[in-house]
Amino acid sequence: MCGIVGYIGPRQAAGLLVDGLRRMEYRGYDSAGLAIVNGHGVEVVKAAGKLDNLEQRLQGATPTGTLGIGHTRWATHGAPTTTNAHPHTDQSGRIAVIHNGIIENAGALRKALEGRGHVFKSETDTEVLAHLVGELYAGNLEEAVAAALRDVDGAYGLAFVSADEPGVLVAARKGSPLLVGVGDGEFFVASDASALLEHTRSVVYLDDGEMAVLSRDGYRIRNLETDFIDKPVNQIEWDLATIERGGFDHFMLKEIFEQPESLENTLRGHLLDDEGSARVHGLNMTDDELKQINRIVITACGTSWHSALIGEYMLEELARIPVEVEYASEFRYRNPVVDEKTLVIAISQSGETADTLAAIHEAKLRGARTLGLVNVVGSTIAREVDGGLYLRAGPEVGVASTKAFTSQVAALTLVTLRLARLRNLGIMQGRAIIEGLRKIPAQIRQILDRAHEIEALADQFWQSNNALYLGRGVNFPVALEGALKLKEISYIHAEGYPAAEMKHGPIALIDENMPVVFIAPKDTVYGKIVSNIEEVKARGGRVIAIVNERDADMARLTDFCFVIPTTLNVLTPLLTIIPLQLFSYYVALRRGCNVDQPRNLAKSVTVE
Ligand code: F6R
C-alpha cells in the first residue's frame, strides 16, 4: 500500500518528508517522490525503485521550502515508473497531489478532461485528480478540492499543495487511512503514524468523508457539507514496531484482518450489478474471442495453486468451460496439451515466481493466449502475459499468503462471471453472485470479530503433531490451503484431502490425538460429509468443523463448531478460509514459531 506524508511548519520540509517515507518502507513500494512549495512554484522530484534512488536525485538538488508532500507508491494503475510516481501535478504545474487508493471513475473523468484540452503525462488515476482540482481552482485550494471530490468515486487518502498558497496543505480521506500530526508550531499529515512519530505523538484521525486544512498556525477538520468538525486529539502510545504492523503483533495477523478491505479493493470498479456480470478490461479480449475459448489451463504454485483449484470449480460449474489446473513446476516438463485455442491463466501474488514464469513462457511458445492474476504491479509475470487482472490486495509482507489468496479467489470469480455471462449463466444468477460478493467483506468482518473463539481453539490443539483437513467440492482446495497454512508456520504435519478420500487411506491415521478439521457448509454433499464425520468420531478422532449452520448432527458430532455467515456455495471459500488462517496463526504463536518468517521459506521464490 502506498504511503503519504505532508509537512507545514518552520523547518525545511524535504528531509523531514524523506525520513517519514523511510519509516513507511516496511509497507512495500515501487517508487517515491516529493513536492516542495517555495518561491519558485511547486518543485517535484521523483524516482522509480527504492527510496535511495530518490535520495540520490535529491543530492545537491534538494528543493528548499517549508511546505511539502511526499509519497511512496505501490502501483495499482500503470507500471512503477518515474512518470507514474507521485506527486502528480495539474495542467498548470502549480498544484501537486499525492494519493493512496483507487479512483473508480478515473477513466470517465480523464476522457472529459482531455475533451477540455487537458494533457496527461502518466497512466495513473491520481493525475486525473490533480487536473480536476486545477480546473476548479480559483484562488482557494480548500474549496477546489472539496468541489472536485464531489465528482470523484472511489477510495482515497489525498494531500494537495498549491504554489499560489504557500501556507496551506489540504488533505482528504475516504476509504484510505489518514491522520493529522499536531506538533509544536508545525503540522503533519500521514497515512501511517510511523511517518510522524519522531516529531509528535498527538494525532487526529480523519474519518471517511473528512478533509483537513493545515496552515502554519493550526489545522481545521471539515467535510464536504460543513466547514468545521470538532475532533479529539489522540495520544499515540504504541512503539514504532507496533505501529508498522498497524497495532498487530505480526504482519500475518494484520494481513488476515485486512481482508475485508483488500477484497473491496480487488472488486472495486469491476462489478456490473445491473448486467449481473463483471467488467474486466484487462483481459484484452473481445466478446468473440472470449466466446471462442474452449479450454482453460490455470497454472500456479502453493497457495496460488489452491486458489486455481477453486477457479477450476467455478469456471466449470458456471461457465461450463473445461479447466485443468497444473502445478507451474510440472507444466513445462510434461509436454502439456496447449495450443492457440487454450487460455492459460497464471496466478501469482509476487508475479516473480520462477516456475510460474517458466510455465507462461512455455504456454506462449505453444501459441496459447496468456492471462495473469497478479498482485504486484509491473512484476515480471504481469509484464509478460497478454492480459489479466491486478489483485490490488496491497503488499503482502507475511511469508504465509493470506489476503492474496482471498483476492485471487475474488479475481477468479470476476473472470468466471465475465466468461459465464457470455455463455450459459443467466442474468439473475449473475446478479445473485454479485450480491453475494458485495456482502463478503462485511461477512469476513463478522468472522474476524470472533477471532478470540479461534484463539481459544488453538489453546486446545497447539500441541498436536498432526492434523487432517477435509472438505468437498469448492471447499476441498480450502482444506488444502488450511493444511498448508498450518504446516508452513507451525511446523505441524498437516494434510488436506477431499473428505470422501479419507476412507482410502488417511483414516488409518485417526486416533484420539488426531484433530480433523472438516469444512462443511451446507451444500449438496453435506449429508455425505456428516457420514465422514461419523467415521472419524467412531475412531475417537477430535472433530473441528467450519459450518454455516450448527444443526443437530454438528452439535452431536463435533468437538468444536465454528459457524460462518451464509453465502452462495461458490463463494464459501472466501469465508471458510478465514477461521483456518486464524487457527494456524494462533497455533504457531503458542508454539513460539516465527510467524512472519517461517524457517526455510521465502516470500518470493525466484529460483526453480
Ligand atoms: C504459501 C505461500 C506460497 C506461495 C507460492 C507462490 O503461504 O505463500 O505457497 O503461494 O510460493 O507464490 P506466488 O503467488 O508469489 O507466485
Coordinates of C-alpha atoms and ligand atoms in Angstrom, one line a residue:
M1 CA 0.0 0.0 0.0
C2 CA 1.2 3.5 -0.7
G3 CA 2.5 5.9 2.0
I4 CA 1.6 9.6 2.4
V5 CA 3.4 12.2 4.4
G6 CA 3.0 16.0 4.4
Y7 CA 4.6 18.8 6.4
I8 CA 3.9 22.5 7.1
G9 CA 5.9 24.5 9.7
P10 CA 9.1 26.4 10.2
R11 CA 11.6 23.6 9.2
Q12 CA 12.9 22.6 5.8
A13 CA 10.4 20.0 4.5
A14 CA 12.3 17.8 2.1
G15 CA 14.5 16.0 4.7
L16 CA 11.5 15.5 7.1
L17 CA 9.5 14.0 4.3
V18 CA 12.2 11.6 3.2
D19 CA 12.6 10.5 6.8
G20 CA 8.8 10.0 7.1
L21 CA 8.8 7.9 3.9
R22 CA 11.7 5.8 5.2
R23 CA 9.6 5.0 8.2
M24 CA 6.9 3.6 5.9
E25 CA 9.3 1.5 3.9
Y26 CA 8.1 -1.7 5.6
R27 CA 4.8 -1.3 3.7
G28 CA 6.5 -2.0 0.4
Y29 CA 6.6 0.3 -2.5
D30 CA 8.0 0.6 -6.0
S31 CA 8.7 4.4 -6.4
A32 CA 8.7 7.6 -4.4
G33 CA 8.6 11.3 -4.8
L34 CA 8.0 14.6 -3.1
A35 CA 6.8 18.1 -4.0
I36 CA 8.0 21.2 -2.2
V37 CA 6.3 24.6 -2.4
N38 CA 8.7 27.6 -2.5
G39 CA 9.2 30.9 -4.2
H40 CA 9.8 29.1 -7.5
G41 CA 6.4 27.3 -7.5
V42 CA 6.0 23.6 -6.8
E43 CA 9.2 21.6 -7.2
V44 CA 8.6 17.9 -7.8
V45 CA 11.3 15.2 -7.6
K46 CA 10.5 11.6 -8.2
A47 CA 12.3 8.3 -8.8
A48 CA 11.3 4.7 -9.6
G49 CA 12.5 2.0 -7.2
K50 CA 13.9 2.3 -3.7
L51 CA 13.9 5.4 -1.6
D52 CA 17.7 5.5 -2.1
N53 CA 17.1 6.4 -5.7
L54 CA 15.0 9.4 -4.7
E55 CA 17.7 10.4 -2.2
Q56 CA 20.3 10.2 -4.9
R57 CA 18.3 12.5 -7.1
L58 CA 17.9 15.0 -4.2
Q59 CA 21.7 15.1 -3.6
G60 CA 22.9 18.6 -4.3
A61 CA 19.4 19.4 -5.7
T62 CA 17.1 19.3 -2.7
P63 CA 14.3 21.8 -3.2
T64 CA 14.1 24.3 -0.3
G65 CA 10.8 25.1 1.3
T66 CA 8.8 24.6 4.5
L67 CA 5.7 23.1 2.9
G68 CA 5.7 19.8 1.1
I69 CA 4.2 16.4 0.4
G70 CA 5.9 13.0 -0.1
H71 CA 4.7 9.6 -1.3
T72 CA 5.8 6.0 -1.7
R73 CA 3.8 4.3 -4.3
W74 CA 2.6 0.7 -4.6
A75 CA 1.3 0.7 -8.1
T76 CA -2.3 -0.1 -8.9
H77 CA -2.8 1.8 -12.2
G78 CA 0.2 2.0 -14.5
A79 CA 3.6 0.5 -14.2
P80 CA 6.0 1.5 -11.4
T81 CA 7.9 4.1 -13.5
T82 CA 9.2 7.6 -12.5
T83 CA 6.5 9.2 -14.6
N84 CA 3.8 7.3 -12.8
A85 CA 5.3 8.0 -9.4
H86 CA 3.6 10.6 -7.2
P87 CA 3.2 13.6 -6.7
H88 CA 1.3 14.5 -9.9
T89 CA 0.6 18.0 -11.0
D90 CA -2.2 19.7 -12.8
Q91 CA -2.2 21.3 -16.2
S92 CA -0.5 24.5 -14.9
G93 CA 2.1 22.6 -12.9
R94 CA 1.2 24.7 -9.8
I95 CA -0.9 22.2 -7.9
A96 CA 0.5 18.9 -6.8
V97 CA -1.2 15.8 -5.2
I98 CA -0.3 12.5 -3.6
H99 CA -2.9 9.8 -3.4
N100 CA -3.5 6.4 -1.8
G101 CA -6.4 4.3 -3.1
I102 CA -8.2 3.8 -6.4
I103 CA -10.4 6.3 -8.2
E104 CA -13.1 4.3 -9.8
N105 CA -14.4 6.8 -12.3
A106 CA -10.9 8.0 -13.4
G107 CA -11.4 6.8 -16.9
A108 CA -14.6 8.9 -17.5
L109 CA -13.1 11.9 -15.7
R110 CA -9.9 11.7 -17.8
K111 CA -11.8 11.5 -21.0
A112 CA -13.9 14.5 -20.1
L113 CA -10.8 16.5 -19.1
E114 CA -9.0 15.5 -22.3
G115 CA -12.0 16.7 -24.2
R116 CA -11.5 20.1 -22.5
G117 CA -7.9 20.2 -23.6
H118 CA -6.0 18.7 -20.6
V119 CA -2.9 16.7 -21.5
F120 CA -1.8 13.9 -19.2
K121 CA 1.7 12.7 -18.6
S122 CA 1.1 9.5 -16.6
E123 CA -1.2 6.5 -16.8
T124 CA -2.4 7.0 -13.2
D125 CA -5.8 7.7 -11.8
T126 CA -4.2 10.2 -9.5
E127 CA -3.1 12.6 -12.2
V128 CA -6.8 13.0 -13.0
L129 CA -7.4 14.4 -9.5
A130 CA -4.7 17.0 -10.0
H131 CA -6.2 18.2 -13.3
L132 CA -9.7 18.2 -11.8
V133 CA -8.6 20.4 -8.9
G134 CA -6.5 22.6 -11.2
E135 CA -9.5 23.2 -13.4
L136 CA -11.7 24.2 -10.4
Y137 CA -9.1 26.3 -8.8
A138 CA -10.0 29.9 -8.3
G139 CA -7.5 31.0 -5.6
N140 CA -8.8 28.7 -2.8
L141 CA -7.3 25.2 -2.7
E142 CA -9.6 24.0 0.0
E143 CA -12.7 24.9 -2.0
A144 CA -11.3 23.5 -5.2
V145 CA -10.5 20.1 -3.6
A146 CA -14.0 20.0 -1.9
A147 CA -15.6 20.7 -5.2
A148 CA -13.5 18.1 -7.1
L149 CA -14.2 15.4 -4.6
R150 CA -18.0 15.7 -5.2
D151 CA -17.3 14.3 -8.7
V152 CA -15.0 11.5 -7.6
D153 CA -16.0 7.9 -6.9
G154 CA -13.6 5.5 -5.2
A155 CA -11.2 5.3 -2.3
Y156 CA -8.6 7.9 -1.4
G157 CA -6.2 9.4 1.1
L158 CA -5.1 12.6 -0.5
A159 CA -2.8 15.6 0.1
F160 CA -2.7 18.7 -2.1
V161 CA -0.4 21.8 -2.2
S162 CA -0.5 24.8 -4.5
A163 CA 2.2 27.2 -5.5
D164 CA -0.3 30.0 -5.1
E165 CA -1.0 29.2 -1.4
P166 CA 2.4 28.6 0.2
G167 CA 0.8 28.4 3.7
V168 CA -1.9 25.7 3.0
L169 CA -1.9 21.9 2.8
V170 CA -5.3 20.2 2.1
A171 CA -5.9 16.5 2.9
A172 CA -8.9 14.3 2.4
R173 CA -9.9 10.8 3.3
K174 CA -12.4 8.2 2.0
G175 CA -11.6 4.6 2.5
S176 CA -7.8 5.0 2.9
P177 CA -6.3 5.9 6.3
L178 CA -5.1 9.4 7.0
L179 CA -4.2 11.3 10.2
V180 CA -3.1 14.8 11.1
G181 CA 0.0 15.1 13.4
V182 CA -0.1 18.1 15.8
G183 CA 3.4 19.3 16.6
D184 CA 4.8 22.3 18.4
G185 CA 4.2 25.0 15.8
E186 CA 4.2 22.5 13.0
F187 CA 1.7 20.1 11.5
F188 CA 1.9 16.9 9.5
V189 CA -0.4 14.6 7.6
A190 CA 0.4 10.9 7.1
S191 CA -1.3 7.7 6.1
D192 CA 0.6 5.9 8.8
A193 CA 1.5 7.2 12.3
S194 CA 5.0 5.7 11.9
A195 CA 5.8 8.6 9.5
L196 CA 5.4 11.3 12.1
L197 CA 6.1 9.6 15.4
E198 CA 9.6 11.1 15.6
H199 CA 8.1 14.6 15.7
T200 CA 4.8 14.2 17.6
R201 CA 2.6 11.7 19.4
S202 CA -0.5 13.9 19.2
V203 CA -2.7 12.9 16.2
V204 CA -6.2 13.5 14.9
Y205 CA -7.6 10.5 13.0
L206 CA -9.7 11.5 9.9
D207 CA -12.8 9.6 9.2
D208 CA -14.2 8.8 5.8
G209 CA -15.6 11.9 4.0
E210 CA -13.4 14.3 6.1
M211 CA -10.9 16.9 5.0
A212 CA -8.1 18.5 6.9
V213 CA -6.9 22.0 6.1
L214 CA -3.4 22.7 7.6
S215 CA -1.8 26.1 7.9
R216 CA 1.3 27.4 9.7
D217 CA -0.9 28.4 12.7
G218 CA -3.1 25.4 13.0
Y219 CA -5.4 22.9 11.4
R220 CA -9.2 22.6 10.8
I221 CA -11.2 19.4 10.0
R222 CA -14.2 19.7 7.8
N223 CA -16.3 17.6 5.4
L224 CA -18.0 18.3 2.1
E225 CA -21.1 19.7 3.9
T226 CA -19.8 21.6 6.9
D227 CA -16.5 23.6 7.2
F228 CA -15.7 22.7 10.8
I229 CA -15.8 19.4 12.7
D230 CA -14.6 19.1 16.3
K231 CA -12.3 16.1 16.6
P232 CA -10.4 14.8 19.6
V233 CA -6.6 14.8 19.6
N234 CA -5.3 11.3 20.5
Q235 CA -2.0 10.4 22.0
I236 CA -0.2 7.5 20.4
E237 CA 1.2 5.1 22.9
W238 CA 2.5 2.3 20.6
D239 CA 6.1 1.9 19.8
L240 CA 7.3 2.2 16.2
A241 CA 7.5 -1.6 15.6
T242 CA 3.9 -2.0 16.7
I243 CA 2.8 0.9 14.5
E244 CA 4.4 -0.6 11.4
R245 CA 2.2 -3.6 11.9
G246 CA -0.8 -1.4 12.4
G247 CA -1.1 -2.4 16.1
F248 CA -1.0 -6.1 15.3
D249 CA 1.7 -8.4 16.7
H250 CA 2.6 -9.8 13.3
F251 CA 2.2 -8.8 9.7
M252 CA 0.3 -12.1 9.1
L253 CA -2.3 -11.2 11.6
K254 CA -2.6 -7.7 10.2
E255 CA -3.0 -9.1 6.7
I256 CA -5.7 -11.6 7.8
F257 CA -7.5 -8.6 9.3
E258 CA -7.1 -6.5 6.2
Q259 CA -9.1 -8.9 4.1
P260 CA -12.4 -7.0 4.1
E261 CA -10.6 -4.0 2.8
S262 CA -8.3 -5.9 0.3
L263 CA -11.3 -7.7 -1.1
E264 CA -13.1 -4.5 -1.6
N265 CA -10.1 -3.2 -3.5
T266 CA -10.0 -6.3 -5.7
L267 CA -13.6 -6.0 -6.6
R268 CA -13.7 -2.2 -6.9
G269 CA -14.9 -1.0 -10.2
H270 CA -15.4 -4.5 -11.7
L271 CA -18.9 -5.4 -10.6
L272 CA -21.7 -4.7 -13.1
D273 CA -24.8 -5.0 -10.8
D274 CA -27.5 -4.5 -13.5
E275 CA -25.9 -6.8 -16.0
G276 CA -25.0 -9.5 -13.4
S277 CA -21.6 -9.5 -14.9
A278 CA -18.0 -8.2 -14.4
R279 CA -16.1 -5.6 -16.2
V280 CA -12.6 -6.9 -16.8
H281 CA -11.0 -4.7 -19.4
G282 CA -7.5 -6.1 -18.6
L283 CA -8.3 -9.3 -20.3
N284 CA -7.7 -7.5 -23.6
M285 CA -10.1 -9.8 -25.4
T286 CA -13.2 -9.1 -27.3
D287 CA -16.5 -10.9 -26.6
D288 CA -16.0 -13.0 -29.7
E289 CA -12.5 -14.0 -28.6
L290 CA -13.8 -14.9 -25.1
K291 CA -16.6 -17.0 -26.6
Q292 CA -14.1 -19.0 -28.7
I293 CA -12.1 -20.2 -25.7
N294 CA -12.8 -24.0 -25.4
R295 CA -10.3 -24.9 -22.8
I296 CA -8.5 -23.2 -19.9
V297 CA -5.3 -24.2 -18.1
I298 CA -4.6 -22.5 -14.8
T299 CA -1.0 -22.7 -13.6
A300 CA 0.4 -21.5 -10.2
C301 CA 2.3 -22.7 -7.1
G302 CA 1.5 -23.1 -3.4
T303 CA -1.4 -21.0 -2.1
S304 CA -1.9 -19.6 -5.6
W305 CA -2.4 -23.2 -6.9
H306 CA -5.1 -23.7 -4.3
S307 CA -7.0 -20.6 -5.5
A308 CA -6.6 -22.0 -9.0
L309 CA -8.4 -25.2 -7.9
I310 CA -11.3 -23.0 -6.7
G311 CA -11.2 -21.2 -10.1
E312 CA -11.5 -24.6 -11.8
Y313 CA -14.6 -25.4 -9.8
M314 CA -16.2 -22.0 -10.5
L315 CA -15.3 -21.9 -14.2
E316 CA -16.6 -25.4 -14.9
E317 CA -19.7 -25.0 -12.8
L318 CA -20.7 -21.6 -14.1
A319 CA -19.1 -21.0 -17.4
R320 CA -19.1 -24.7 -18.5
I321 CA -15.5 -24.5 -19.9
P322 CA -13.2 -27.4 -19.3
V323 CA -10.4 -26.4 -16.9
E324 CA -7.2 -28.0 -15.9
V325 CA -5.0 -26.9 -13.1
E326 CA -1.3 -27.5 -13.4
Y327 CA 1.5 -27.1 -10.8
A328 CA 3.6 -24.5 -12.6
S329 CA 6.7 -26.5 -11.7
E330 CA 5.4 -29.5 -13.6
F331 CA 3.9 -27.7 -16.5
R332 CA 6.8 -27.4 -18.9
Y333 CA 8.2 -30.8 -18.2
R334 CA 5.2 -32.8 -19.3
N335 CA 4.5 -31.8 -22.8
P336 CA 1.2 -30.0 -21.9
V337 CA -1.7 -30.1 -24.3
V338 CA -1.9 -26.4 -25.0
D339 CA -2.5 -24.6 -28.3
E340 CA -3.8 -21.3 -29.7
K341 CA -7.4 -22.2 -28.6
T342 CA -6.3 -22.7 -25.0
L343 CA -6.4 -19.8 -22.5
V344 CA -3.6 -20.2 -19.9
I345 CA -4.1 -18.3 -16.7
A346 CA -1.1 -17.8 -14.3
I347 CA -1.9 -16.8 -10.7
S348 CA 0.8 -15.3 -8.6
Q349 CA 0.9 -12.9 -5.6
S350 CA 4.5 -11.8 -6.3
G351 CA 4.5 -12.0 -10.1
E352 CA 8.1 -13.3 -9.8
T353 CA 7.7 -17.0 -9.1
A354 CA 10.3 -18.7 -11.4
D355 CA 8.2 -21.8 -12.0
T356 CA 5.1 -19.8 -12.9
L357 CA 7.0 -17.5 -15.2
A358 CA 8.6 -20.5 -16.9
A359 CA 5.1 -22.0 -17.4
I360 CA 4.0 -18.8 -19.0
H361 CA 6.9 -18.9 -21.4
E362 CA 6.1 -22.5 -22.3
A363 CA 2.4 -21.6 -22.9
K364 CA 3.4 -18.8 -25.2
L365 CA 5.8 -21.0 -27.2
R366 CA 2.9 -23.2 -27.8
G367 CA 0.8 -20.4 -29.1
A368 CA -1.7 -20.1 -26.1
R369 CA -3.1 -16.8 -25.0
T370 CA -1.9 -16.0 -21.5
L371 CA -3.5 -14.1 -18.7
G372 CA -2.1 -13.2 -15.3
L373 CA -3.9 -12.7 -11.9
V374 CA -1.1 -10.9 -10.2
N375 CA -0.8 -8.8 -7.1
V376 CA 2.5 -6.9 -7.7
V377 CA 2.0 -4.3 -10.5
G378 CA 4.8 -4.3 -13.0
S379 CA 6.2 -7.6 -11.8
T380 CA 7.7 -9.9 -14.4
I381 CA 4.7 -12.2 -14.9
A382 CA 2.4 -9.1 -15.1
R383 CA 4.6 -7.7 -17.9
E384 CA 4.9 -11.0 -19.8
V385 CA 1.2 -12.1 -20.0
D386 CA -1.1 -10.9 -22.8
G387 CA -3.6 -9.5 -20.3
G388 CA -5.0 -10.0 -16.9
L389 CA -6.2 -8.5 -13.7
Y390 CA -4.3 -7.0 -10.8
L391 CA -5.4 -8.2 -7.4
R392 CA -4.9 -4.9 -5.6
A393 CA -4.6 -6.7 -2.3
G394 CA -1.8 -4.3 -1.2
P395 CA 1.7 -5.6 -0.3
E396 CA 1.8 -8.9 1.5
V397 CA 4.7 -8.9 3.9
G398 CA 4.0 -12.1 6.0
V399 CA 5.6 -15.0 4.2
A400 CA 2.4 -17.1 4.6
S401 CA -0.1 -15.9 2.0
T402 CA -3.5 -14.8 3.3
K403 CA -5.0 -11.8 1.8
A404 CA -3.6 -12.6 -1.6
F405 CA -5.4 -15.9 -1.5
T406 CA -8.9 -14.3 -1.0
S407 CA -8.2 -11.7 -3.6
Q408 CA -7.2 -14.4 -6.1
V409 CA -10.4 -16.2 -5.4
A410 CA -12.3 -12.9 -5.9
A411 CA -10.5 -12.2 -9.1
L412 CA -11.2 -15.6 -10.4
T413 CA -14.9 -15.0 -9.6
L414 CA -14.8 -11.9 -11.7
V415 CA -13.2 -13.8 -14.7
T416 CA -15.8 -16.5 -14.2
L417 CA -18.6 -14.1 -14.2
R418 CA -17.3 -12.4 -17.4
L419 CA -17.0 -15.7 -19.2
A420 CA -20.1 -17.3 -17.8
R421 CA -22.4 -14.4 -18.7
L422 CA -21.2 -14.8 -22.3
R423 CA -22.3 -18.4 -22.2
N424 CA -25.0 -20.1 -20.1
L425 CA -25.2 -18.1 -16.9
G426 CA -28.5 -16.2 -16.7
I427 CA -28.7 -12.6 -15.6
M428 CA -30.5 -13.4 -12.3
Q429 CA -27.8 -15.9 -11.4
G430 CA -25.1 -13.4 -12.3
R431 CA -26.8 -10.8 -10.1
A432 CA -27.1 -13.2 -7.2
I433 CA -23.3 -13.8 -7.4
I434 CA -22.6 -10.1 -7.4
E435 CA -24.9 -9.5 -4.5
G436 CA -23.1 -12.3 -2.6
L437 CA -19.7 -10.8 -3.4
R438 CA -20.7 -7.4 -2.2
K439 CA -21.7 -8.9 1.2
I440 CA -18.4 -10.8 1.6
P441 CA -16.3 -8.1 3.2
A442 CA -18.8 -7.4 5.9
Q443 CA -19.2 -11.2 6.5
I444 CA -15.5 -11.5 6.9
R445 CA -15.6 -8.7 9.4
Q446 CA -18.2 -10.7 11.4
I447 CA -15.8 -13.7 11.4
L448 CA -12.8 -11.6 12.4
D449 CA -14.8 -10.1 15.3
R450 CA -14.9 -13.7 16.7
A451 CA -11.1 -14.3 16.4
H452 CA -11.0 -14.9 20.1
E453 CA -13.1 -18.1 19.6
I454 CA -10.4 -19.5 17.3
E455 CA -7.7 -18.4 19.7
A456 CA -9.4 -20.5 22.4
L457 CA -9.5 -23.4 20.0
A458 CA -5.8 -23.0 19.3
D459 CA -5.2 -23.3 23.1
Q460 CA -6.7 -26.8 22.9
F461 CA -4.8 -28.0 19.9
W462 CA -1.4 -26.4 19.7
Q463 CA 0.5 -29.4 21.0
S464 CA -0.8 -31.7 18.3
N465 CA 1.8 -33.2 15.9
N466 CA -0.6 -33.9 13.0
A467 CA -3.8 -32.6 11.6
L468 CA -6.1 -33.6 8.8
Y469 CA -8.2 -31.1 6.8
L470 CA -11.2 -32.4 4.8
G471 CA -13.6 -30.7 2.5
R472 CA -15.6 -31.3 -0.6
G473 CA -16.3 -29.6 -3.9
V474 CA -15.2 -25.9 -3.8
N475 CA -14.1 -26.4 -0.2
F476 CA -11.6 -29.2 -1.0
P477 CA -9.0 -26.6 -2.0
V478 CA -9.8 -24.8 1.2
A479 CA -8.8 -27.9 3.1
L480 CA -5.5 -28.0 1.2
E481 CA -4.9 -24.3 1.9
G482 CA -5.8 -24.7 5.6
A483 CA -3.4 -27.6 5.9
L484 CA -0.6 -25.6 4.1
K485 CA -1.1 -22.6 6.4
L486 CA -0.8 -24.8 9.5
K487 CA 2.3 -26.7 8.3
E488 CA 4.2 -23.8 7.0
I489 CA 4.1 -21.6 10.0
S490 CA 3.6 -24.0 12.9
Y491 CA 5.6 -27.0 11.5
I492 CA 2.8 -29.3 12.4
H493 CA 2.4 -32.0 9.8
A494 CA -1.0 -31.4 8.2
E495 CA -2.7 -32.8 5.1
G496 CA -5.7 -31.8 3.1
Y497 CA -8.0 -34.3 1.4
P498 CA -11.4 -34.5 -0.3
A499 CA -13.5 -35.7 2.6
A500 CA -14.6 -38.9 0.9
E501 CA -11.0 -39.9 0.1
M502 CA -10.3 -40.3 3.8
K503 CA -11.5 -43.9 3.8
H504 CA -9.0 -44.8 1.1
G505 CA -6.0 -44.3 3.4
P506 CA -5.8 -41.4 5.8
I507 CA -8.4 -43.0 8.0
A508 CA -5.6 -45.2 9.3
L509 CA -4.1 -42.2 11.0
I510 CA -7.1 -41.3 13.1
D511 CA -7.0 -41.8 16.8
E512 CA -7.8 -39.7 19.8
N513 CA -4.7 -37.5 19.2
M514 CA -5.7 -36.5 15.6
P515 CA -7.6 -33.3 15.1
V516 CA -9.6 -33.5 11.9
V517 CA -10.9 -30.2 10.5
F518 CA -14.0 -30.5 8.4
I519 CA -15.0 -27.7 6.1
A520 CA -18.7 -28.4 5.8
P521 CA -21.0 -25.6 4.8
K522 CA -24.5 -26.9 3.8
D523 CA -24.3 -27.9 0.2
T524 CA -25.5 -30.8 -2.0
V525 CA -23.0 -33.2 -0.4
Y526 CA -23.5 -32.1 3.2
G527 CA -25.2 -35.4 4.2
K528 CA -22.1 -37.2 2.9
I529 CA -19.7 -35.1 4.9
V530 CA -21.8 -35.8 8.0
S531 CA -21.2 -39.5 7.3
N532 CA -17.4 -38.8 7.0
I533 CA -17.6 -37.1 10.4
E534 CA -19.3 -40.1 11.9
E535 CA -16.4 -42.2 10.6
V536 CA -13.9 -40.0 12.4
K537 CA -15.9 -39.9 15.6
A538 CA -16.2 -43.7 15.6
R539 CA -12.4 -43.9 15.7
G540 CA -12.0 -41.4 18.5
G541 CA -10.8 -38.5 16.3
R542 CA -11.3 -34.9 17.5
V543 CA -13.5 -33.0 15.1
I544 CA -13.3 -29.3 14.4
A545 CA -16.0 -28.2 11.9
I546 CA -16.4 -25.0 9.9
V547 CA -20.1 -24.8 9.0
N548 CA -22.8 -22.3 8.2
E549 CA -25.3 -24.0 10.4
R550 CA -24.9 -25.8 13.6
D551 CA -27.6 -28.4 13.2
A552 CA -28.3 -31.4 15.4
D553 CA -25.7 -33.5 13.6
M554 CA -23.0 -31.0 14.1
A555 CA -24.0 -30.4 17.7
R556 CA -23.7 -34.1 18.3
L557 CA -20.6 -34.9 16.4
T558 CA -18.2 -32.1 16.7
D559 CA -15.8 -31.1 19.5
F560 CA -15.7 -27.5 18.2
C561 CA -18.0 -25.9 15.6
F562 CA -17.4 -22.5 14.1
V563 CA -20.4 -21.1 12.3
I564 CA -19.7 -18.7 9.3
P565 CA -22.3 -16.5 7.7
T566 CA -24.3 -17.9 4.9
T567 CA -23.4 -17.2 1.3
L568 CA -23.7 -18.8 -2.1
N569 CA -21.9 -22.1 -2.3
V570 CA -19.3 -20.9 -4.9
L571 CA -18.4 -18.0 -2.6
T572 CA -18.0 -20.1 0.6
P573 CA -14.1 -20.4 0.3
L574 CA -13.9 -16.6 0.8
L575 CA -15.3 -17.2 4.3
T576 CA -14.3 -20.7 5.3
I577 CA -10.6 -20.0 4.9
I578 CA -10.7 -17.1 7.4
P579 CA -11.0 -19.2 10.6
L580 CA -8.4 -21.6 9.2
Q581 CA -5.9 -18.8 8.7
L582 CA -6.5 -17.6 12.2
F583 CA -6.2 -21.1 13.6
S584 CA -2.7 -21.6 12.0
Y585 CA -1.7 -18.2 13.3
Y586 CA -2.7 -18.8 16.9
V587 CA -1.3 -22.3 16.9
A588 CA 2.1 -21.1 15.6
L589 CA 2.1 -18.4 18.2
R590 CA 1.5 -20.8 21.0
R591 CA 4.4 -22.9 19.6
G592 CA 6.7 -20.0 19.7
C593 CA 7.3 -20.0 15.9
N594 CA 8.4 -17.0 13.8
V595 CA 5.0 -16.4 12.2
D596 CA 6.1 -13.8 9.7
Q597 CA 9.3 -15.6 8.6
P598 CA 8.8 -19.3 8.9
R599 CA 12.0 -21.3 8.6
N600 CA 13.2 -22.3 5.1
L601 CA 10.6 -20.2 3.3
A602 CA 10.9 -17.1 1.2
K603 CA 8.2 -14.6 0.2
S604 CA 9.1 -14.7 -3.5
V605 CA 10.6 -17.9 -4.9
T606 CA 12.6 -16.8 -7.9
V607 CA 14.6 -20.0 -8.3
E608 CA 13.4 -23.2 -9.9
Ligands
F6R1 C1 2.1 -20.1 1.0 C2 2.8 -19.3 0.1 C3 3.4 -19.9 -1.1 C4 3.2 -19.1 -2.4 C5 3.9 -19.7 -3.6 C6 3.5 -18.9 -4.9 O1 1.6 -19.3 2.1 O2 2.9 -18.1 0.2 O3 3.0 -21.2 -1.3 O4 1.8 -19.1 -2.6 O5 5.3 -19.6 -3.4 O6 3.9 -17.6 -4.8 P1 3.3 -16.5 -5.7 O7 1.8 -16.5 -5.5 O8 4.0 -15.3 -5.4 O9 3.6 -17.0 -7.1

